[in-house]
Coordinates of C-alpha atoms in Angstrom, one line a residue:
M1 CA -112.6 -110.8 -202.7
H2 CA -110.2 -107.8 -202.0
L3 CA -111.5 -107.5 -198.5
S4 CA -110.9 -111.1 -197.6
A5 CA -107.4 -110.9 -199.2
A6 CA -106.6 -107.8 -197.0
I7 CA -107.8 -109.6 -193.9
L8 CA -105.7 -112.7 -194.8
A9 CA -102.6 -110.5 -195.4
K10 CA -103.1 -108.8 -192.0
S11 CA -103.5 -112.0 -190.2
S12 CA -100.4 -113.4 -191.9
A13 CA -98.4 -110.4 -190.9
L14 CA -99.6 -110.8 -187.3
M15 CA -98.6 -114.5 -187.4
L16 CA -95.2 -113.6 -188.8
I17 CA -94.7 -111.1 -185.9
E18 CA -95.7 -113.7 -183.4
R19 CA -93.2 -116.2 -184.9
E20 CA -90.5 -113.5 -184.7
D21 CA -91.4 -112.9 -181.1
E22 CA -91.0 -116.6 -180.4
K23 CA -87.6 -116.6 -181.9
P24 CA -84.9 -116.5 -179.2
T25 CA -83.0 -113.4 -178.6
Y26 CA -79.7 -112.5 -176.9
T27 CA -77.9 -109.4 -175.7
V28 CA -74.2 -108.4 -176.0
D29 CA -73.6 -109.5 -172.4
E30 CA -75.0 -113.0 -173.1
A31 CA -73.0 -113.3 -176.3
L32 CA -69.7 -112.3 -174.5
V33 CA -70.4 -114.9 -171.7
K34 CA -71.1 -117.6 -174.3
M35 CA -67.9 -116.8 -176.2
G36 CA -65.6 -116.2 -173.2
F37 CA -62.4 -114.3 -173.2
G38 CA -60.3 -115.3 -176.2
K39 CA -57.9 -114.3 -178.8
F40 CA -60.0 -111.4 -180.0
Q41 CA -60.1 -109.8 -176.5
F42 CA -56.3 -110.3 -176.2
L43 CA -55.8 -108.1 -179.3
V44 CA -58.2 -105.5 -177.8
L45 CA -56.2 -105.7 -174.5
A46 CA -52.9 -105.2 -176.3
Y47 CA -54.2 -102.1 -178.0
A48 CA -55.8 -100.5 -175.0
G49 CA -52.8 -101.5 -172.8
M50 CA -50.5 -99.6 -175.2
G51 CA -52.6 -96.5 -174.6
W52 CA -52.3 -97.1 -170.8
V53 CA -48.5 -97.5 -171.1
S54 CA -48.3 -94.2 -173.0
E55 CA -50.3 -92.3 -170.4
A56 CA -48.2 -93.7 -167.6
M57 CA -44.9 -92.8 -169.4
E58 CA -46.1 -89.2 -170.1
M59 CA -47.1 -88.9 -166.4
M60 CA -43.8 -90.4 -165.0
L61 CA -41.5 -88.2 -167.1
L62 CA -42.8 -85.2 -165.2
S63 CA -40.5 -86.3 -162.3
F64 CA -37.4 -86.0 -164.5
V65 CA -38.0 -83.2 -167.0
G66 CA -38.7 -80.4 -164.4
P67 CA -35.4 -80.4 -162.7
S68 CA -33.4 -80.5 -166.0
V69 CA -35.4 -77.7 -167.6
Q70 CA -35.1 -75.6 -164.4
S71 CA -31.3 -75.7 -164.5
L72 CA -31.2 -75.1 -168.2
W73 CA -33.5 -72.1 -168.3
S74 CA -32.9 -70.8 -164.7
L75 CA -36.5 -71.3 -163.7
S76 CA -38.0 -70.5 -160.3
S77 CA -39.5 -73.4 -158.3
K78 CA -43.0 -72.1 -159.2
Q79 CA -42.2 -72.1 -162.9
E80 CA -40.9 -75.7 -162.6
S81 CA -44.0 -76.9 -160.7
L82 CA -46.2 -75.3 -163.4
I83 CA -44.7 -77.8 -166.0
T84 CA -46.5 -80.5 -164.0
S85 CA -49.6 -78.5 -163.1
V86 CA -50.5 -77.6 -166.7
V87 CA -50.5 -81.3 -167.6
F88 CA -53.1 -82.0 -164.9
A89 CA -55.0 -78.9 -166.0
G90 CA -55.1 -80.2 -169.6
M91 CA -56.2 -83.6 -168.4
L92 CA -59.0 -81.9 -166.5
V93 CA -60.4 -80.6 -169.7
G94 CA -59.6 -83.6 -171.8
A95 CA -61.2 -86.2 -169.5
Y96 CA -64.6 -84.5 -169.7
S97 CA -64.3 -83.6 -173.4
W98 CA -63.3 -87.0 -174.8
G99 CA -65.8 -88.7 -172.6
I100 CA -68.6 -86.7 -174.3
V101 CA -67.1 -87.4 -177.8
S102 CA -66.9 -91.1 -177.0
D103 CA -70.4 -91.4 -175.7
N104 CA -71.9 -89.5 -178.7
Y105 CA -69.7 -90.4 -181.6
G106 CA -68.2 -93.7 -180.7
R107 CA -65.3 -95.1 -178.6
R108 CA -63.0 -95.4 -181.6
K109 CA -63.3 -91.7 -182.5
G110 CA -62.7 -90.8 -178.9
F111 CA -59.4 -92.6 -178.6
L112 CA -58.3 -91.6 -182.2
I113 CA -58.4 -87.9 -181.3
T114 CA -56.7 -88.4 -178.0
A115 CA -53.9 -90.4 -179.6
I116 CA -53.3 -87.7 -182.3
V117 CA -53.2 -84.9 -179.6
T118 CA -51.0 -86.9 -177.2
S119 CA -48.4 -88.1 -179.7
G120 CA -48.3 -84.9 -181.7
A121 CA -48.0 -82.5 -178.7
G122 CA -45.6 -84.9 -176.9
F123 CA -43.2 -85.0 -179.8
L124 CA -43.4 -81.3 -180.4
S125 CA -42.5 -80.8 -176.7
A126 CA -39.1 -82.2 -177.4
F127 CA -38.4 -79.3 -179.8
A128 CA -39.8 -76.5 -177.6
P129 CA -37.3 -73.6 -177.9
N130 CA -38.5 -71.8 -174.7
Y131 CA -40.4 -72.2 -171.5
I132 CA -43.7 -70.7 -172.8
L133 CA -44.0 -73.1 -175.7
L134 CA -43.0 -76.1 -173.5
I135 CA -45.9 -75.1 -171.2
I136 CA -48.3 -74.9 -174.1
F137 CA -47.2 -78.3 -175.6
R138 CA -47.4 -80.0 -172.2
C139 CA -50.8 -78.7 -171.6
M140 CA -51.9 -80.1 -174.9
V141 CA -50.4 -83.5 -173.9
G142 CA -52.5 -83.3 -170.8
V143 CA -55.6 -82.7 -172.9
G144 CA -54.8 -85.8 -174.9
L145 CA -54.0 -87.9 -171.8
G146 CA -57.5 -87.0 -170.5
G147 CA -58.8 -89.6 -172.9
G148 CA -57.4 -92.5 -170.9
P149 CA -60.9 -93.5 -169.5
V150 CA -62.1 -93.9 -173.1
L151 CA -59.7 -96.8 -173.6
S152 CA -60.6 -98.4 -170.3
S153 CA -64.3 -98.2 -171.0
W154 CA -63.8 -99.5 -174.5
F155 CA -61.9 -102.6 -173.3
L156 CA -64.4 -103.2 -170.4
E157 CA -67.2 -103.5 -172.9
F158 CA -65.6 -106.5 -174.6
I159 CA -65.1 -108.5 -171.4
P160 CA -67.6 -111.2 -170.2
A161 CA -69.3 -110.1 -166.9
P162 CA -67.8 -113.0 -164.7
D163 CA -64.2 -112.1 -165.8
R164 CA -64.4 -108.3 -165.7
G165 CA -62.6 -107.9 -162.4
I166 CA -59.5 -110.0 -163.1
W167 CA -59.0 -108.7 -166.7
M168 CA -59.4 -105.1 -165.7
V169 CA -56.7 -105.7 -163.1
I170 CA -54.5 -107.1 -165.8
F171 CA -55.3 -104.1 -168.0
S172 CA -54.2 -101.9 -165.0
A173 CA -50.9 -103.7 -165.0
F174 CA -50.0 -101.8 -168.2
W175 CA -49.9 -98.6 -166.2
T176 CA -47.3 -100.2 -163.9
I177 CA -45.3 -101.5 -166.9
G178 CA -45.4 -97.9 -168.3
T179 CA -44.1 -96.3 -165.1
I180 CA -41.2 -98.8 -164.7
F181 CA -40.4 -98.6 -168.4
E182 CA -40.3 -94.8 -168.3
A183 CA -38.1 -94.8 -165.1
A184 CA -35.7 -97.2 -166.9
V185 CA -35.6 -95.1 -170.1
A186 CA -35.0 -91.9 -168.0
W187 CA -32.2 -93.7 -166.2
L188 CA -30.5 -94.6 -169.5
V189 CA -31.4 -91.5 -171.6
M190 CA -31.3 -88.5 -169.3
P191 CA -27.6 -88.6 -168.2
R192 CA -26.4 -89.2 -171.8
L193 CA -28.8 -87.5 -174.2
G194 CA -30.9 -85.1 -172.1
W195 CA -34.6 -84.3 -171.5
R196 CA -35.5 -83.6 -175.2
W197 CA -34.7 -87.2 -176.2
L198 CA -36.8 -88.5 -173.2
L199 CA -39.8 -86.4 -174.4
A200 CA -39.4 -87.6 -178.0
L201 CA -39.0 -91.3 -177.1
S202 CA -41.9 -91.1 -174.6
S203 CA -44.3 -90.0 -177.3
L204 CA -43.8 -93.2 -179.4
P205 CA -46.4 -95.5 -177.7
S206 CA -49.1 -93.0 -178.6
S207 CA -48.0 -93.1 -182.2
L208 CA -48.4 -96.9 -182.2
L209 CA -52.0 -96.4 -181.4
L210 CA -52.4 -94.4 -184.6
L211 CA -50.5 -97.1 -186.6
F212 CA -53.0 -99.9 -185.6
Y213 CA -56.1 -97.8 -185.4
R214 CA -57.7 -99.0 -188.6
V215 CA -58.0 -102.6 -187.3
T216 CA -59.7 -101.7 -184.0
P217 CA -63.4 -102.6 -183.7
E218 CA -66.1 -100.4 -182.3
S219 CA -67.7 -101.5 -179.1
P220 CA -70.7 -103.7 -180.0
R221 CA -72.5 -102.5 -176.8
Y222 CA -72.2 -98.9 -178.0
L223 CA -73.4 -99.9 -181.5
C224 CA -76.5 -101.6 -180.0
L225 CA -77.3 -98.6 -177.9
K226 CA -77.2 -96.5 -181.1
G227 CA -79.6 -98.9 -182.9
R228 CA -76.8 -100.2 -185.2
T229 CA -77.5 -103.8 -184.3
A230 CA -76.3 -105.2 -187.7
E231 CA -72.9 -103.7 -187.2
A232 CA -72.7 -105.0 -183.6
H233 CA -73.7 -108.5 -184.8
H234 CA -70.9 -108.4 -187.5
I235 CA -68.3 -107.6 -184.8
L236 CA -69.6 -110.3 -182.5
E237 CA -69.5 -112.8 -185.4
K238 CA -65.9 -111.8 -186.1
M239 CA -65.1 -112.2 -182.4
A240 CA -66.7 -115.7 -182.3
R241 CA -64.8 -116.7 -185.4
I242 CA -61.4 -115.6 -183.9
N243 CA -62.2 -117.1 -180.5
G244 CA -63.3 -120.4 -182.1
K245 CA -66.7 -120.2 -180.5
K246 CA -70.3 -119.8 -181.6
L247 CA -72.8 -117.0 -181.0
P248 CA -76.0 -117.8 -179.1
S249 CA -78.9 -118.7 -181.4
G250 CA -81.5 -116.1 -182.3
N251 CA -81.4 -112.4 -182.9
L252 CA -79.2 -109.8 -181.2
V253 CA -81.1 -107.2 -179.3
S254 CA -80.2 -104.3 -177.2
D255 CA -81.1 -103.9 -173.5
W256 CA -84.0 -101.6 -174.3
E257 CA -85.4 -104.1 -176.8
R258 CA -85.0 -106.8 -174.2
E259 CA -86.9 -104.6 -171.8
L260 CA -89.7 -104.2 -174.3
E261 CA -89.7 -108.0 -174.7
N262 CA -90.0 -108.5 -171.0
R263 CA -92.9 -106.0 -170.9
S264 CA -94.7 -107.8 -173.6
L265 CA -94.4 -111.1 -171.7
L266 CA -96.0 -109.4 -168.7
S267 CA -98.8 -107.7 -170.7
P268 CA -102.2 -109.5 -171.2
S269 CA -102.3 -111.7 -174.3
S270 CA -105.3 -109.8 -175.6
S271 CA -103.2 -106.7 -176.0
Q272 CA -100.3 -108.4 -177.7
D273 CA -101.4 -107.7 -181.2
D274 CA -101.9 -104.0 -180.4
M275 CA -98.4 -103.8 -179.0
N276 CA -96.9 -105.4 -182.1
L277 CA -98.8 -103.1 -184.4
K278 CA -97.7 -100.0 -182.4
E279 CA -94.1 -101.1 -182.7
M280 CA -94.5 -101.7 -186.4
E281 CA -95.9 -98.2 -186.8
G282 CA -93.0 -96.7 -184.9
D283 CA -95.1 -95.3 -182.1
Q284 CA -92.7 -93.5 -179.8
D285 CA -94.7 -94.4 -176.7
S286 CA -93.6 -98.0 -177.2
I287 CA -89.9 -97.0 -176.8
P288 CA -88.8 -96.6 -173.2
E289 CA -88.2 -93.1 -172.1
W290 CA -84.7 -94.0 -170.9
K291 CA -83.3 -94.7 -174.4
D292 CA -80.9 -91.8 -173.8
S293 CA -78.3 -92.5 -176.4
N294 CA -78.1 -89.1 -178.2
M295 CA -77.4 -86.7 -175.4
G296 CA -75.3 -83.6 -175.7
G297 CA -72.4 -82.8 -173.4
L298 CA -74.5 -80.7 -171.0
S299 CA -77.3 -83.3 -171.0
S300 CA -74.8 -86.0 -170.2
L301 CA -73.5 -84.1 -167.2
F302 CA -77.0 -83.5 -165.9
M303 CA -77.7 -87.2 -166.3
L304 CA -74.7 -88.0 -164.0
L305 CA -76.4 -85.8 -161.4
S306 CA -79.9 -87.2 -161.9
P307 CA -81.6 -88.9 -158.9
A308 CA -80.7 -92.3 -160.2
L309 CA -76.9 -91.6 -160.4
I310 CA -76.2 -88.6 -158.2
K311 CA -75.2 -90.6 -155.1
S312 CA -72.8 -92.8 -157.0
T313 CA -71.4 -89.8 -158.9
L314 CA -70.6 -87.6 -155.9
L315 CA -69.1 -90.5 -153.9
L316 CA -67.0 -91.5 -156.9
W317 CA -65.7 -88.0 -157.2
V318 CA -64.5 -88.1 -153.6
V319 CA -62.8 -91.5 -154.2
F320 CA -61.1 -90.4 -157.4
F321 CA -59.9 -87.2 -155.7
G322 CA -58.6 -89.1 -152.7
N323 CA -57.0 -91.7 -154.8
A324 CA -55.1 -89.3 -157.1
F325 CA -54.1 -87.1 -154.2
S326 CA -52.7 -90.1 -152.3
Y327 CA -51.1 -91.8 -155.3
Y328 CA -49.1 -88.9 -156.7
G329 CA -48.4 -87.7 -153.1
L330 CA -46.9 -91.0 -152.1
V331 CA -44.7 -91.1 -155.3
L332 CA -43.4 -87.6 -154.4
L333 CA -43.1 -88.3 -150.7
T334 CA -40.9 -91.4 -151.4
T335 CA -38.1 -88.9 -152.2
E336 CA -39.2 -86.0 -150.1
L337 CA -39.4 -87.8 -146.7
N338 CA -36.1 -89.7 -147.3
S339 CA -34.3 -86.4 -147.8
G340 CA -36.6 -84.2 -145.7
H341 CA -34.5 -84.4 -142.5
N342 CA -31.4 -83.3 -144.3
R343 CA -33.1 -80.5 -146.1
C344 CA -34.7 -79.2 -143.0
A345 CA -31.3 -79.2 -141.5
S346 CA -30.2 -77.0 -144.4
N347 CA -27.9 -79.7 -145.8
E348 CA -28.2 -78.7 -149.4
L349 CA -25.2 -80.6 -150.5
Q350 CA -26.8 -83.9 -149.6
Y351 CA -29.9 -82.9 -151.5
E352 CA -27.9 -82.0 -154.6
K353 CA -26.1 -85.3 -154.4
S354 CA -29.4 -87.2 -154.2
Q355 CA -30.4 -85.9 -157.6
D356 CA -28.0 -88.3 -159.2
I357 CA -29.7 -91.4 -157.8
N358 CA -33.3 -90.3 -158.3
Y359 CA -33.6 -92.3 -161.4
K360 CA -32.6 -95.5 -159.6
D361 CA -34.9 -94.6 -156.6
V362 CA -37.9 -94.1 -158.8
F363 CA -37.2 -97.2 -160.8
I364 CA -37.0 -99.4 -157.7
T365 CA -40.0 -97.9 -155.9
S366 CA -42.2 -98.3 -159.0
F367 CA -42.1 -102.1 -158.3
A368 CA -44.3 -101.4 -155.3
E369 CA -47.2 -101.3 -157.7
F370 CA -47.0 -105.0 -158.6
P371 CA -48.0 -106.3 -155.2
G372 CA -50.9 -103.9 -155.3
L373 CA -52.0 -105.3 -158.6
L374 CA -51.7 -108.9 -157.3
I375 CA -53.8 -108.0 -154.2
S376 CA -56.4 -106.4 -156.4
A377 CA -56.5 -109.5 -158.7
A378 CA -57.0 -111.8 -155.7
T379 CA -59.7 -109.8 -154.0
V380 CA -61.7 -107.9 -156.6
D381 CA -63.9 -110.9 -157.7
K382 CA -63.9 -112.7 -154.4
L383 CA -64.5 -109.9 -151.9
G384 CA -66.1 -107.6 -154.4
R385 CA -65.2 -104.0 -155.5
K386 CA -66.4 -102.2 -152.4
L387 CA -64.8 -104.4 -149.7
S388 CA -61.5 -104.6 -151.7
M389 CA -61.2 -100.8 -152.0
S390 CA -62.3 -99.9 -148.5
S391 CA -60.0 -102.4 -146.8
M392 CA -57.0 -101.2 -148.8
F393 CA -57.8 -97.5 -148.1
F394 CA -57.8 -98.3 -144.3
C395 CA -54.6 -100.4 -144.6
C396 CA -52.9 -97.4 -146.3
C397 CA -53.9 -95.3 -143.3
A398 CA -52.3 -97.8 -141.0
F399 CA -49.0 -97.7 -143.0
L400 CA -48.8 -93.9 -142.9
L401 CA -49.7 -93.6 -139.2
P402 CA -46.1 -94.1 -137.8
L403 CA -44.9 -91.4 -140.1
L404 CA -46.7 -88.8 -138.0
F405 CA -43.3 -88.7 -136.3
H406 CA -39.8 -88.9 -137.8
Q407 CA -38.7 -92.5 -138.4
P408 CA -35.4 -94.0 -139.6
Q409 CA -34.9 -93.8 -143.3
G410 CA -35.2 -97.6 -143.8
L411 CA -38.5 -97.8 -141.9
T412 CA -39.8 -94.7 -143.7
T413 CA -39.1 -96.4 -147.0
V414 CA -40.8 -99.6 -146.0
L415 CA -43.9 -97.8 -144.7
L416 CA -44.2 -95.7 -147.9
F417 CA -43.7 -98.9 -149.9
G418 CA -46.6 -100.6 -148.1
A419 CA -48.8 -97.5 -148.5
R420 CA -48.1 -97.3 -152.2
I421 CA -49.1 -101.0 -152.5
C422 CA -52.4 -100.2 -151.0
I423 CA -53.1 -97.1 -152.9
T424 CA -52.2 -98.8 -156.2
G425 CA -54.7 -101.5 -155.3
T426 CA -57.5 -98.9 -154.7
F427 CA -56.6 -97.1 -157.9
T428 CA -56.9 -100.3 -159.8
V429 CA -60.3 -101.3 -158.4
V430 CA -61.9 -97.9 -158.7
Y431 CA -61.1 -98.0 -162.5
I432 CA -63.0 -101.3 -162.6
Y433 CA -65.9 -100.1 -160.5
A434 CA -66.4 -96.7 -162.1
P435 CA -67.3 -97.9 -165.6
E436 CA -69.5 -100.6 -164.2
I437 CA -71.8 -98.3 -162.2
Y438 CA -72.6 -96.1 -165.3
P439 CA -74.8 -97.1 -168.2
T440 CA -73.4 -97.2 -171.7
S441 CA -75.1 -94.0 -172.7
V442 CA -73.0 -91.9 -170.2
R443 CA -70.2 -94.4 -169.3
T444 CA -67.2 -92.6 -170.7
T445 CA -68.5 -89.2 -169.7
G446 CA -69.1 -90.4 -166.1
V447 CA -65.6 -92.0 -165.8
G448 CA -64.1 -89.0 -167.6
V449 CA -65.6 -86.4 -165.2
A450 CA -64.6 -88.6 -162.2
S451 CA -61.1 -88.8 -163.6
S452 CA -61.1 -85.0 -163.9
M453 CA -61.8 -84.8 -160.1
G454 CA -58.7 -87.1 -159.7
R455 CA -56.7 -84.6 -161.8
I456 CA -57.7 -81.9 -159.4
G457 CA -56.3 -84.1 -156.6
G458 CA -53.1 -84.5 -158.5
M459 CA -52.8 -80.7 -159.0
V460 CA -53.5 -79.9 -155.4
C461 CA -51.2 -82.5 -153.8
P462 CA -47.8 -81.0 -154.7
L463 CA -49.1 -77.5 -153.8
V464 CA -50.4 -78.5 -150.3
A465 CA -49.0 -81.8 -148.9
V466 CA -45.5 -81.7 -150.4
A467 CA -45.2 -78.0 -149.6
L468 CA -45.8 -78.9 -146.0
V469 CA -42.9 -81.4 -146.0
H470 CA -40.7 -78.8 -147.7
G471 CA -41.6 -76.5 -144.8
C472 CA -40.5 -79.2 -142.3
H473 CA -44.2 -79.9 -141.3
Q474 CA -44.1 -83.6 -141.8
T475 CA -46.7 -84.3 -139.1
A476 CA -49.2 -81.9 -140.7
A477 CA -48.7 -83.4 -144.1
I478 CA -49.3 -87.0 -142.9
I479 CA -52.4 -85.9 -141.0
L480 CA -53.7 -84.4 -144.2
F481 CA -53.1 -87.7 -146.1
E482 CA -54.7 -89.7 -143.3
I483 CA -57.9 -87.6 -143.4
I484 CA -58.2 -87.7 -147.2
I485 CA -57.5 -91.5 -147.4
F486 CA -59.9 -92.3 -144.5
L487 CA -62.7 -90.2 -146.0
S488 CA -62.1 -92.1 -149.3
G489 CA -62.5 -95.4 -147.6
I490 CA -65.8 -94.3 -145.9
S491 CA -67.1 -93.1 -149.3
V492 CA -66.5 -96.5 -150.8
L493 CA -68.6 -98.1 -148.0
L494 CA -71.4 -95.7 -148.9
F495 CA -71.6 -96.7 -152.6
P496 CA -75.2 -97.8 -153.2
F497 CA -74.4 -101.2 -154.8
E498 CA -71.8 -103.8 -155.5
T499 CA -71.1 -104.5 -159.2
K500 CA -69.3 -107.9 -158.9
G501 CA -70.7 -110.3 -161.5
R502 CA -73.4 -107.9 -162.7
D503 CA -74.2 -107.3 -166.4
L504 CA -73.4 -103.8 -167.6
S505 CA -76.5 -101.6 -168.1
D506 CA -77.2 -99.6 -171.3
S507 CA -79.4 -96.8 -169.8
V508 CA -80.2 -94.9 -166.7
S509 CA -83.5 -96.7 -166.3
S510 CA -81.9 -100.2 -166.4
S511 CA -79.3 -98.8 -163.9
K512 CA -82.2 -98.1 -161.5
V513 CA -83.3 -101.7 -161.8
V514 CA -79.8 -102.9 -161.0
N515 CA -79.5 -100.5 -158.1
T516 CA -82.7 -101.6 -156.5
S517 CA -82.3 -105.3 -157.0

């Protein structure tokens, strides 16, 4: 009697498992495609965009604070340049650190810490009584700003795959808004109130991130990776309700569970019961070896250099370095080349006079970024990420080529304007491509380390390229830019795969499948 009851219970359990298996399932990507981009994502965009505005403002103010502090505290040119260099050095540390925090403890915790550090250190910078403390506070600001890739990865994970390109371009537009807004604020504030007020006002956007932090959702993709499917489902339900859509029918599963499901469909029917029982018993062999969601910082870095990812990682580092070197270089050269002839002729009066109109010049030239964003939006989903980036890199080379020789000031401005359009476009697309090539388990770490390579480019550029222009070696400076930009374009062509329209992967193993497909 008891034996027959046990057999009946076991067979009922197996039948229940089979029914569960027959029940349809869906992934986060499939849910996002079904719901589309709606009101919920607009709120996420507004929050992440505010973070991007704050980073752009903190970076742009470096062009204005240095000269003012130099005259106030009688600093040498090296001391003035250090105010900029320490920010990039801080970002170098922050980009890697916050990427690891975000991949291991959640996207929300990642950008919470960065917002606290950025807003706090930025505000304290305004009260720095001496040069040493200003350097320390600006370095801390850089550490906070290094968390920018966390926000971009967080926003990316809420976007349906078919719309990722265009919406990431729109997200990038917040950077341009931040640069223009900062230039406008500096134009109004600096002549009247001074650099301390500019530093204080520029820290406000980071403070707004803290104000609205409590209502921000965690990435459902990240939650699925960590096995917290119920929490991910709750967020997707809220998203569907706000967007006025319905979730797909069935159970939410992560990528690794879908992989198990696909394996079970391919396995012989005779072994299906054994597989179900092994999963019920928690047999670790039934879990794919690539469920790498709990890696430490060093493990994450090793994963970026694993055979599956090393080619993409190294090429991405080259592109980020070239992009940052070129972008910040062109921003600086817009002023340097226009006044370079006069300075090389030792006409210092003209240079001093030009300082009064720098605010206006920077404000106007910042608008060059809008055409770059429009070109990116038009090409990123039609031509793909690789072709969009490489073509704009090579066009940038073409714009800079005539500057190998001295040109009239008007033509120099036009050529630099065109080059900045192209380099803005490549910067925009690489921030779309980079999170797409990495799995969720190392996404923010991967983008963070690549961003760190870009910070090195930003640090090196003023010391090398701009110094050549100061030394009246314009041709050598332009040749250096041409080489770096051209190599960046070649690196893009060597990327192993295109990500246009592809679902995001959760693990290194699923990345291998995508790469070889």
